[in-house]
Amino acid sequence: MNEQNKTRDLVITGLMGAIAVVLGLTHWGFIPWFGGLSVTIMHVPVVIAAVIVGPISGLIVGLIFGISSMVQAAVAPTAPGDVWFTNPLLSVMPRLFIGPAAWLVWQSLKRWEPLALLAAGAVGSLTNTGLVLGMIGLLGYLPWEFLGGIVVVNGLPEAFISALITVAVGAAYWHIPIGKKRGADLSEKKK
């Protein structure tokens, strides 16, 4: 790998890590949902880093996401359950697997780029949901019966939104045709 590619990869990893932190600190990473619940998109930068740069980048951004989640839960919790996220087994460990899982799906399907991006976004999101809720169940914070409802009410919409954002960003980055659109040409100067 040449020096220019290493620099690009480092910049994308740093940028996605910063976006994950900003989404958490500003609460822009939480889309209000019915019943007082929120659908989170805070894991999307992890997925995008993994797809564009690779699994190590996804792991690093997942670590940043997890640590920022743990710190925010300790310093500025917004709901009673936030205190659970001061435990690194819940806030950090599950987030380490989001990027590698999304990258594996991307690599397996990348011959069909739009489908691969869609699937990587959904799998990354479901990895986050499954591992966080699984850890909540293992730690005894909520009964297992209740967790299935969270998967349906929050997890599936999160996977759908994550998939759409991942396709949009990936298509723009690689100029992948989606319908009649071909993605953004970031190198072209405005006329």
mmCIF file of N, CA and C in Angstrom, residues 16-93:
data_model
loop_
_atom_site.group_PDB
_atom_site.id
_atom_site.type_symbol
_atom_site.label_atom_id
_atom_site.label_comp_id
_atom_site.label_asym_id
_atom_site.label_seq_id
_atom_site.Cartn_x
_atom_site.Cartn_y
_atom_site.Cartn_z
ATOM 1 N N MET A 16 -14.619 9.101 10.333
ATOM 2 C CA MET A 16 -15.754 8.280 10.764
ATOM 3 C C MET A 16 -15.810 8.175 12.290
ATOM 4 N N GLY A 17 -14.637 8.104 12.937
ATOM 5 C CA GLY A 17 -14.609 8.104 14.403
ATOM 6 C C GLY A 17 -15.157 9.400 14.968
ATOM 7 N N ALA A 18 -14.756 10.515 14.367
ATOM 8 C CA ALA A 18 -15.247 11.822 14.815
ATOM 9 C C ALA A 18 -16.748 11.946 14.598
ATOM 10 N N ILE A 19 -17.237 11.470 13.469
ATOM 11 C CA ILE A 19 -18.680 11.518 13.202
ATOM 12 C C ILE A 19 -19.434 10.688 14.237
ATOM 13 N N ALA A 20 -18.914 9.521 14.600
ATOM 14 C CA ALA A 20 -19.567 8.685 15.614
ATOM 15 C C ALA A 20 -19.655 9.419 16.946
ATOM 16 N N VAL A 21 -18.584 10.110 17.327
ATOM 17 C CA VAL A 21 -18.578 10.858 18.589
ATOM 18 C C VAL A 21 -19.578 12.016 18.522
ATOM 19 N N VAL A 22 -19.565 12.758 17.416
ATOM 20 C CA VAL A 22 -20.475 13.902 17.263
ATOM 21 C C VAL A 22 -21.934 13.437 17.284
ATOM 22 N N LEU A 23 -22.226 12.329 16.605
ATOM 23 C CA LEU A 23 -23.598 11.805 16.605
ATOM 24 C C LEU A 23 -24.064 11.498 18.030
ATOM 25 N N GLY A 24 -23.160 11.006 18.868
ATOM 26 C CA GLY A 24 -23.515 10.707 20.250
ATOM 27 C C GLY A 24 -23.636 11.938 21.123
ATOM 28 N N LEU A 25 -22.667 12.825 21.013
ATOM 29 C CA LEU A 25 -22.659 14.018 21.871
ATOM 30 C C LEU A 25 -23.815 14.966 21.569
ATOM 31 N N THR A 26 -24.171 15.095 20.306
ATOM 32 C CA THR A 26 -25.243 16.009 19.921
ATOM 33 C C THR A 26 -26.618 15.349 19.926
ATOM 34 N N HIS A 27 -26.637 14.047 20.062
ATOM 35 C CA HIS A 27 -27.860 13.230 19.979
ATOM 36 C C HIS A 27 -28.472 13.233 18.577
ATOM 37 N N TRP A 28 -27.703 13.662 17.579
ATOM 38 C CA TRP A 28 -28.171 13.567 16.191
ATOM 39 C C TRP A 28 -28.201 12.113 15.732
ATOM 40 N N GLY A 29 -27.519 11.253 16.454
ATOM 41 C CA GLY A 29 -27.498 9.837 16.111
ATOM 42 C C GLY A 29 -28.722 9.086 16.580
ATOM 43 N N PHE A 30 -29.675 9.799 17.157
ATOM 44 C CA PHE A 30 -30.903 9.178 17.650
ATOM 45 C C PHE A 30 -32.097 9.814 16.960
ATOM 46 N N ILE A 31 -32.800 9.035 16.178
ATOM 47 C CA ILE A 31 -33.983 9.519 15.472
ATOM 48 C C ILE A 31 -35.197 9.188 16.344
ATOM 49 N N PRO A 32 -35.972 10.209 16.757
ATOM 50 C CA PRO A 32 -37.146 9.937 17.602
ATOM 51 C C PRO A 32 -38.097 8.953 16.915
ATOM 52 N N TRP A 33 -38.579 8.030 17.701
ATOM 53 C CA TRP A 33 -39.439 6.958 17.221
ATOM 54 C C TRP A 33 -40.660 6.950 18.113
ATOM 55 N N PHE A 34 -41.679 6.201 17.797
ATOM 56 C CA PHE A 34 -42.890 6.235 18.618
ATOM 57 C C PHE A 34 -42.666 5.567 19.980
ATOM 58 N N GLY A 35 -43.518 5.957 20.924
ATOM 59 C CA GLY A 35 -43.434 5.399 22.272
ATOM 60 C C GLY A 35 -42.269 5.932 23.088
ATOM 61 N N GLY A 36 -41.704 7.063 22.685
ATOM 62 C CA GLY A 36 -40.578 7.628 23.412
ATOM 63 C C GLY A 36 -39.245 6.964 23.122
ATOM 64 N N LEU A 37 -39.246 6.002 22.220
ATOM 65 C CA LEU A 37 -38.010 5.320 21.852
ATOM 66 C C LEU A 37 -37.289 6.082 20.748
ATOM 67 N N SER A 38 -36.024 5.732 20.536
ATOM 68 C CA SER A 38 -35.244 6.337 19.465
ATOM 69 C C SER A 38 -34.596 5.247 18.627
ATOM 70 N N VAL A 39 -34.505 5.508 17.342
ATOM 71 C CA VAL A 39 -33.780 4.630 16.424
ATOM 72 C C VAL A 39 -32.391 5.241 16.273
ATOM 73 N N THR A 40 -31.360 4.450 16.526
ATOM 74 C CA THR A 40 -30.012 4.990 16.473
ATOM 75 C C THR A 40 -29.342 4.727 15.122
ATOM 76 N N ILE A 41 -28.552 5.711 14.697
ATOM 77 C CA ILE A 41 -27.723 5.535 13.498
ATOM 78 C C ILE A 41 -26.247 5.731 13.862
ATOM 79 N N MET A 42 -25.944 5.650 15.155
ATOM 80 C CA MET A 42 -24.582 5.898 15.608
ATOM 81 C C MET A 42 -23.589 4.847 15.126
ATOM 82 N N HIS A 43 -24.059 3.686 14.739
ATOM 83 C CA HIS A 43 -23.184 2.628 14.260
ATOM 84 C C HIS A 43 -22.853 2.769 12.772
ATOM 85 N N VAL A 44 -23.557 3.631 12.055
ATOM 86 C CA VAL A 44 -23.361 3.762 10.607
ATOM 87 C C VAL A 44 -21.927 4.173 10.239
ATOM 88 N N PRO A 45 -21.289 5.119 10.946
ATOM 89 C CA PRO A 45 -19.893 5.426 10.605
ATOM 90 C C PRO A 45 -18.959 4.216 10.736
ATOM 91 N N VAL A 46 -19.272 3.315 11.657
ATOM 92 C CA VAL A 46 -18.471 2.097 11.819
ATOM 93 C C VAL A 46 -18.595 1.236 10.564
ATOM 94 N N VAL A 47 -19.810 1.075 10.080
ATOM 95 C CA VAL A 47 -20.068 0.281 8.876
ATOM 96 C C VAL A 47 -19.367 0.911 7.677
ATOM 97 N N ILE A 48 -19.500 2.212 7.519
ATOM 98 C CA ILE A 48 -18.912 2.902 6.371
ATOM 99 C C ILE A 48 -17.387 2.803 6.406
ATOM 100 N N ALA A 49 -16.791 2.971 7.572
ATOM 101 C CA ALA A 49 -15.333 2.836 7.692
ATOM 102 C C ALA A 49 -14.890 1.440 7.290
ATOM 103 N N ALA A 50 -15.619 0.428 7.720
ATOM 104 C CA ALA A 50 -15.255 -0.957 7.396
ATOM 105 C C ALA A 50 -15.380 -1.240 5.909
ATOM 106 N N VAL A 51 -16.441 -0.741 5.302
ATOM 107 C CA VAL A 51 -16.670 -1.005 3.880
ATOM 108 C C VAL A 51 -15.648 -0.262 3.013
ATOM 109 N N ILE A 52 -15.374 0.995 3.327
ATOM 110 C CA ILE A 52 -14.472 1.794 2.498
ATOM 111 C C ILE A 52 -13.008 1.458 2.765
ATOM 112 N N VAL A 53 -12.625 1.305 4.027
ATOM 113 C CA VAL A 53 -11.212 1.110 4.365
ATOM 114 C C VAL A 53 -10.891 -0.343 4.675
ATOM 115 N N GLY A 54 -11.699 -0.995 5.507
ATOM 116 C CA GLY A 54 -11.438 -2.386 5.856
ATOM 117 C C GLY A 54 -11.837 -2.708 7.281
ATOM 118 N N PRO A 55 -11.676 -3.981 7.681
ATOM 119 C CA PRO A 55 -12.167 -4.419 8.990
ATOM 120 C C PRO A 55 -11.431 -3.786 10.167
ATOM 121 N N ILE A 56 -10.143 -3.496 10.025
ATOM 122 C CA ILE A 56 -9.404 -2.871 11.127
ATOM 123 C C ILE A 56 -9.917 -1.454 11.359
ATOM 124 N N SER A 57 -10.169 -0.723 10.282
ATOM 125 C CA SER A 57 -10.746 0.615 10.406
ATOM 126 C C SER A 57 -12.111 0.531 11.083
ATOM 127 N N GLY A 58 -12.926 -0.427 10.682
ATOM 128 C CA GLY A 58 -14.230 -0.616 11.317
ATOM 129 C C GLY A 58 -14.095 -0.942 12.792
ATOM 130 N N LEU A 59 -13.110 -1.757 13.134
ATOM 131 C CA LEU A 59 -12.877 -2.098 14.532
ATOM 132 C C LEU A 59 -12.456 -0.858 15.325
ATOM 133 N N ILE A 60 -11.578 -0.034 14.752
ATOM 134 C CA ILE A 60 -11.118 1.183 15.438
ATOM 135 C C ILE A 60 -12.270 2.160 15.640
ATOM 136 N N VAL A 61 -13.076 2.371 14.603
ATOM 137 C CA VAL A 61 -14.217 3.283 14.735
ATOM 138 C C VAL A 61 -15.244 2.696 15.705
ATOM 139 N N GLY A 62 -15.415 1.382 15.708
ATOM 140 C CA GLY A 62 -16.286 0.737 16.688
ATOM 141 C C GLY A 62 -15.791 0.952 18.109
ATOM 142 N N LEU A 63 -14.468 0.895 18.292
ATOM 143 C CA LEU A 63 -13.878 1.155 19.605
ATOM 144 C C LEU A 63 -14.146 2.601 20.036
ATOM 145 N N ILE A 64 -13.961 3.540 19.102
ATOM 146 C CA ILE A 64 -14.236 4.955 19.398
ATOM 147 C C ILE A 64 -15.708 5.139 19.767
ATOM 148 N N PHE A 65 -16.596 4.532 18.992
ATOM 149 C CA PHE A 65 -18.034 4.598 19.256
ATOM 150 C C PHE A 65 -18.336 4.029 20.646
ATOM 151 N N GLY A 66 -17.773 2.869 20.959
ATOM 152 C CA GLY A 66 -18.030 2.227 22.243
ATOM 153 C C GLY A 66 -17.522 3.032 23.423
ATOM 154 N N ILE A 67 -16.297 3.543 23.312
ATOM 155 C CA ILE A 67 -15.729 4.346 24.411
ATOM 156 C C ILE A 67 -16.518 5.636 24.606
ATOM 157 N N SER A 68 -16.885 6.285 23.496
ATOM 158 C CA SER A 68 -17.661 7.528 23.639
ATOM 159 C C SER A 68 -19.035 7.242 24.241
ATOM 160 N N SER A 69 -19.618 6.102 23.904
ATOM 161 C CA SER A 69 -20.901 5.702 24.479
ATOM 162 C C SER A 69 -20.761 5.467 25.982
ATOM 163 N N MET A 70 -19.668 4.818 26.389
ATOM 164 C CA MET A 70 -19.432 4.541 27.802
ATOM 165 C C MET A 70 -19.206 5.838 28.587
ATOM 166 N N VAL A 71 -18.404 6.737 28.026
ATOM 167 C CA VAL A 71 -18.118 8.007 28.691
ATOM 168 C C VAL A 71 -19.393 8.832 28.813
ATOM 169 N N GLN A 72 -20.176 8.892 27.741
ATOM 170 C CA GLN A 72 -21.406 9.677 27.784
ATOM 171 C C GLN A 72 -22.392 9.090 28.794
ATOM 172 N N ALA A 73 -22.454 7.770 28.889
ATOM 173 C CA ALA A 73 -23.343 7.142 29.865
ATOM 174 C C ALA A 73 -22.933 7.496 31.291
ATOM 175 N N ALA A 74 -21.632 7.651 31.514
ATOM 176 C CA ALA A 74 -21.134 7.979 32.849
ATOM 177 C C ALA A 74 -21.289 9.465 33.167
ATOM 178 N N VAL A 75 -21.069 10.314 32.174
ATOM 179 C CA VAL A 75 -21.024 11.759 32.405
ATOM 180 C C VAL A 75 -22.395 12.424 32.231
ATOM 181 N N ALA A 76 -23.130 12.026 31.202
ATOM 182 C CA ALA A 76 -24.395 12.711 30.897
ATOM 183 C C ALA A 76 -25.470 11.716 30.464
ATOM 184 N N PRO A 77 -25.887 10.812 31.360
ATOM 185 C CA PRO A 77 -26.952 9.876 30.976
ATOM 186 C C PRO A 77 -28.260 10.621 30.729
ATOM 187 N N THR A 78 -29.017 10.140 29.737
ATOM 188 C CA THR A 78 -30.283 10.803 29.414
ATOM 189 C C THR A 78 -31.497 9.944 29.763
ATOM 190 N N ALA A 79 -31.276 8.681 30.075
ATOM 191 C CA ALA A 79 -32.366 7.772 30.427
ATOM 192 C C ALA A 79 -31.868 6.829 31.522
ATOM 193 N N PRO A 80 -32.777 6.249 32.298
ATOM 194 C CA PRO A 80 -32.352 5.364 33.392
ATOM 195 C C PRO A 80 -31.467 4.196 32.925
ATOM 196 N N GLY A 81 -31.747 3.630 31.770
ATOM 197 C CA GLY A 81 -30.961 2.502 31.263
ATOM 198 C C GLY A 81 -29.573 2.883 30.784
ATOM 199 N N ASP A 82 -29.318 4.178 30.602
ATOM 200 C CA ASP A 82 -27.996 4.618 30.136
ATOM 201 C C ASP A 82 -26.895 4.219 31.099
ATOM 202 N N VAL A 83 -27.221 4.136 32.379
ATOM 203 C CA VAL A 83 -26.225 3.777 33.391
ATOM 204 C C VAL A 83 -25.644 2.382 33.119
ATOM 205 N N TRP A 84 -26.406 1.512 32.488
ATOM 206 C CA TRP A 84 -25.901 0.178 32.142
ATOM 207 C C TRP A 84 -24.689 0.268 31.218
ATOM 208 N N PHE A 85 -24.673 1.313 30.381
ATOM 209 C CA PHE A 85 -23.625 1.446 29.374
ATOM 210 C C PHE A 85 -22.298 1.938 29.949
ATOM 211 N N THR A 86 -22.220 2.132 31.264
ATOM 212 C CA THR A 86 -20.922 2.407 31.880
ATOM 213 C C THR A 86 -20.099 1.127 31.970
ATOM 214 N N ASN A 87 -20.742 0.000 31.771
ATOM 215 C CA ASN A 87 -20.062 -1.296 31.748
ATOM 216 C C ASN A 87 -19.478 -1.510 30.349
ATOM 217 N N PRO A 88 -18.144 -1.627 30.216
ATOM 218 C CA PRO A 88 -17.535 -1.795 28.888
ATOM 219 C C PRO A 88 -17.956 -3.082 28.171
ATOM 220 N N LEU A 89 -18.420 -4.079 28.927
ATOM 221 C CA LEU A 89 -18.924 -5.290 28.269
ATOM 222 C C LEU A 89 -20.168 -4.995 27.439
ATOM 223 N N LEU A 90 -20.886 -3.953 27.824
ATOM 224 C CA LEU A 90 -22.103 -3.567 27.113
ATOM 225 C C LEU A 90 -21.860 -2.432 26.131
ATOM 226 N N SER A 91 -21.049 -1.463 26.519
ATOM 227 C CA SER A 91 -20.872 -0.278 25.675
ATOM 228 C C SER A 91 -19.770 -0.428 24.635
ATOM 229 N N VAL A 92 -18.698 -1.138 24.950
ATOM 230 C CA VAL A 92 -17.541 -1.199 24.058
ATOM 231 C C VAL A 92 -17.465 -2.526 23.299
ATOM 232 N N MET A 93 -17.490 -3.629 24.005
ATOM 233 C CA MET A 93 -17.246 -4.932 23.389
ATOM 234 C C MET A 93 -18.149 -5.238 22.185
#
